Amino acid sequence: MTPVEIRSQLTGLPGIDPAWSRTVTAVDADGIDRTWHILDTHAPSGSDKETKPTRGTLLCVHGNPTWSYLWRHILAAPAPGWRVIAVDQLGMGFSENPRGSMAQPRTLAQRIKDLAGLTQALNLTGRVVAAGHDWGGMVATGWALEHRELLAGLVLANTTVHHDFDAGLPTALKFSLTPRTLKAATVDTPAFVRGTTAVSSPRPSRDVQNAYALPYRTRTDRSFVGQFVADIPTTSGHPTRATMRHLADGLSAMGSETAPVPVLLLRGPKDPVFSEAHLRDLQARLPHADVHRYEGASHLVLEDAPRTTEDIARWIETRIDQHGASINSDPATHDGRPPQAPFAVGTPAQPWSGLTDLAHRDPEALCVAEVATGRRITFGQIDTDIEHVALGLRDAGLRPGDRVALLVEPGIDLTVAAYAAWRAGGVIVVADAGLGLSGMGRALRGAGVHHVIAMSKAMPALPALRVPGTRFLVGDLPRLARKVLGVRASFDDLRARGRALAAGGHALPDSRKPEDDAAVLFTSGATGPSKGVVYTLDQIRAQVGGFGHIYRLTPGDRLVAAFAPFALYGPALGVAGVVPDMKVTAPATLTAAALADAVTAARGTTVFASPAALRNVLATAEQLQPSQRRALAGVKIVMSAGAPVPLTLLRRLSDTVFPHAEMHTPYGMTECLPVSDITLDELEQVYAPERMQDGVCVGHAIESVQIMVAPLPAVPDGPDGDLTAEAGVVGEICVRAPHMKDRYDQLWGVDDASKNPRGWHRTGDVGHLDRDGRLWVEGRRVHVIHTAEGPLTPVGLEQRVESLDGVANAAVVGVGPRGLQQLVVVLTPDERGLAHAAGGVLADQALHTAVRAAADRPVAAVLVRDSMPVDIRHQSKIDRTALACWAEDVLAGNGGRR
């Protein structure tokens, strides 16, 4: 096919510019001149024979059965100054067919040599980033290892260099490699070609699916599709198996270099061919690699996740163009971070020394109490238990840096499991049960856990969750169940082994470093997909110490924690933790009586509970017995966080439940907690009518924390302003602290965007600072309403609407195109407001008029619901995105239930 004919074929394909198309003659692996088709952003045109100068070249190699079309998005939006060349491998796309047959297919080694011949003909010079997908990843890797003098970086997407063939092939390939079906599926019919886009998630449009299949319309066109599959080395003597070993060894050597070449690994987790094991193998060989997992994406990750284009471009700018960026340590998490806080607990090598110190000083002091079971354990007992379990874990194969998933409810067992994993050198992985089974499975698989510590009722769920790793059981199961579920050992087994090792003089090595990973904590998913947040040992020390510092927690205090992470913090501070009788995944199940019983059980001095939990405590306070009221009256400090806490709720709690407690509402997020803090007394001062401002006041930054805002742009897609602490400026809240996250786990693009500027964390919240330096939160950035007059934050309007008689809760959302959105108020009525909402989802005229007056700006509609959609973890954060979709449906006449 001539270049003109090829361009004619490309004309009209979605997302492609025919001007990128060109052909190049190059010598193939057999020494024969072959004609390649490539897409080239710097293709010579007209009389031009030379390409324009560039900062570097991104060389893109597709797999089977795709072609250069796969890379069209990065061709359209490359890193500034970079040339992009996407090749059609020989026999694929619109390139010439070389030698080969199904019996003697073109091998991986030949394809690597083919590509080397092409780049020689192209006379590539300067910096080259090689990129490959699927089998093209192996071809790109082979080229990269042989062209180190040119190689500036490597991007690999859903690929591998090693497969455990003894474990068999992926199900999707077993069918295609069966002798009876190989040729039928790959050559005689378009089944394999069409199946590749059919497994995409989300599935591409019909036009895009047809574009992928365009070069493969006939059996002749598909001959090398079959050869690619036939080259999979299913037998030990297959020549491509030796080539894969060479590539694997080469990457391992690259990864062990002092200054390794930057690498970016991209993954679509729903891939039916390239599994998590393939990604883990690449990570083991390239421990310095940046990784981004695109949840929901499948095999064609570059198609399924359009943001891969932005991430690749930004990665090239960050890792290749900005020479100061370190590969082994991100400057945003080290050089740009404030020095360690003076209140950090423990020591760099032993963050848990608060526990061990008290165990030696006062071994009989209470450490953890469980109200529901009546179990109690002292600091001396738990310190010994932790040591024995940690020794047992090390003996059972836990190695420093191994990730350990904890599927254990808050209490004694969770405390032992977490601290034992830490002492043994592990990294704890905590995914909230509120994510649901599918969400938890997705999180734990993505985290790449090596071991799972699970209670007996959670262990049977692991096969369905498809979570890898060695199984350790907390509790008891029948012997047959343990065998079927693959339980390696129970905690009793580990304790027994640990006791024996300790008696024999074995001790745990003290080799932890401050920068070692300590925990991966998953966000609630209330404001987007749940993300793993990685903390180092030093950051955990600062976070735990921060809570102890601002709430004056010292040994002898007793913390009643209705939220799992806080139940773990107490022992590191030398503070006893008390777990109330409640359903962990449903904060609103905490009753006043249950809280009082928890306080009574250990003479609790401090309480932490979410707003949803405290609402139910207030609602059930009338059921308290006199003795329970006396117990709650002894509480010194009450903390509530996770969502805005209404002033009226705090005041009523103070008046009726905690008469002598100092009421606090700390502000923060999984990525940095705490950020700021404010008391009820201060709230009542700032919420005085003459001082009211839009938003929820969350107080001053705590010691060692800096807060600034990035001003919102006037138009939706405009750039943010420079960070400022000027009073009254509304923008995205940015924080800087020693206890800020190290990084998002395997979400390089999201993590990089959150560290802008370097050394800061963009919280995703919007708000402003007042003249006294207090922070006011006005909502989430994703919930900002983009009107024709500019951006509008929701919380201030919601507060004014909620002040109306008859309104229990309100949420303000935008409907319509960004930049022209209209305001819609969604509310839930209280008993007094039910009469105004009896007619369905539309508020009656009186309520509508009152809402418009309170908002003091145009309101397109006022809608009524029986309840608001909220997050699972705290049951407090309103899902405004879901409300906006519901409102649009209602206003479009598609109905909508209250």
Short mmCIF file of N, CA and C in Angstrom, two decimals, residues 348-349 510-517 537-538:
data_model
loop_
_atom_site.label_atom_id
_atom_site.label_comp_id
_atom_site.label_asym_id
_atom_site.label_seq_id
_atom_site.Cartn_x
_atom_site.Cartn_y
_atom_site.Cartn_z
N PRO A 348 13.21 7.01 65.68
CA PRO A 348 13.16 6.60 64.27
C PRO A 348 13.17 5.08 64.09
N ALA A 349 13.90 4.37 64.94
CA ALA A 349 13.97 2.91 64.81
C ALA A 349 12.81 2.21 65.49
N ASP A 510 16.69 -4.89 64.94
CA ASP A 510 16.27 -3.49 65.05
C ASP A 510 16.87 -2.74 63.86
N SER A 511 16.32 -2.98 62.69
CA SER A 511 16.94 -2.44 61.48
C SER A 511 16.03 -1.48 60.71
N ARG A 512 14.94 -1.02 61.32
CA ARG A 512 14.05 -0.11 60.62
C ARG A 512 14.69 1.26 60.47
N LYS A 513 14.42 1.91 59.32
CA LYS A 513 14.93 3.24 59.06
C LYS A 513 13.76 4.22 59.01
N PRO A 514 13.98 5.49 59.34
CA PRO A 514 12.87 6.46 59.39
C PRO A 514 12.10 6.56 58.08
N GLU A 515 12.80 6.38 56.96
CA GLU A 515 12.16 6.54 55.65
C GLU A 515 11.50 5.26 55.15
N ASP A 516 11.57 4.17 55.92
CA ASP A 516 10.91 2.92 55.51
C ASP A 516 9.39 3.08 55.54
N ASP A 517 8.72 2.44 54.58
CA ASP A 517 7.26 2.44 54.59
C ASP A 517 6.76 1.78 55.87
N LEU A 537 7.71 5.44 58.54
CA LEU A 537 7.78 5.36 60.00
C LEU A 537 7.84 6.75 60.63
N ASP A 538 8.65 7.63 60.06
CA ASP A 538 8.76 8.98 60.61
C ASP A 538 7.44 9.74 60.53
#
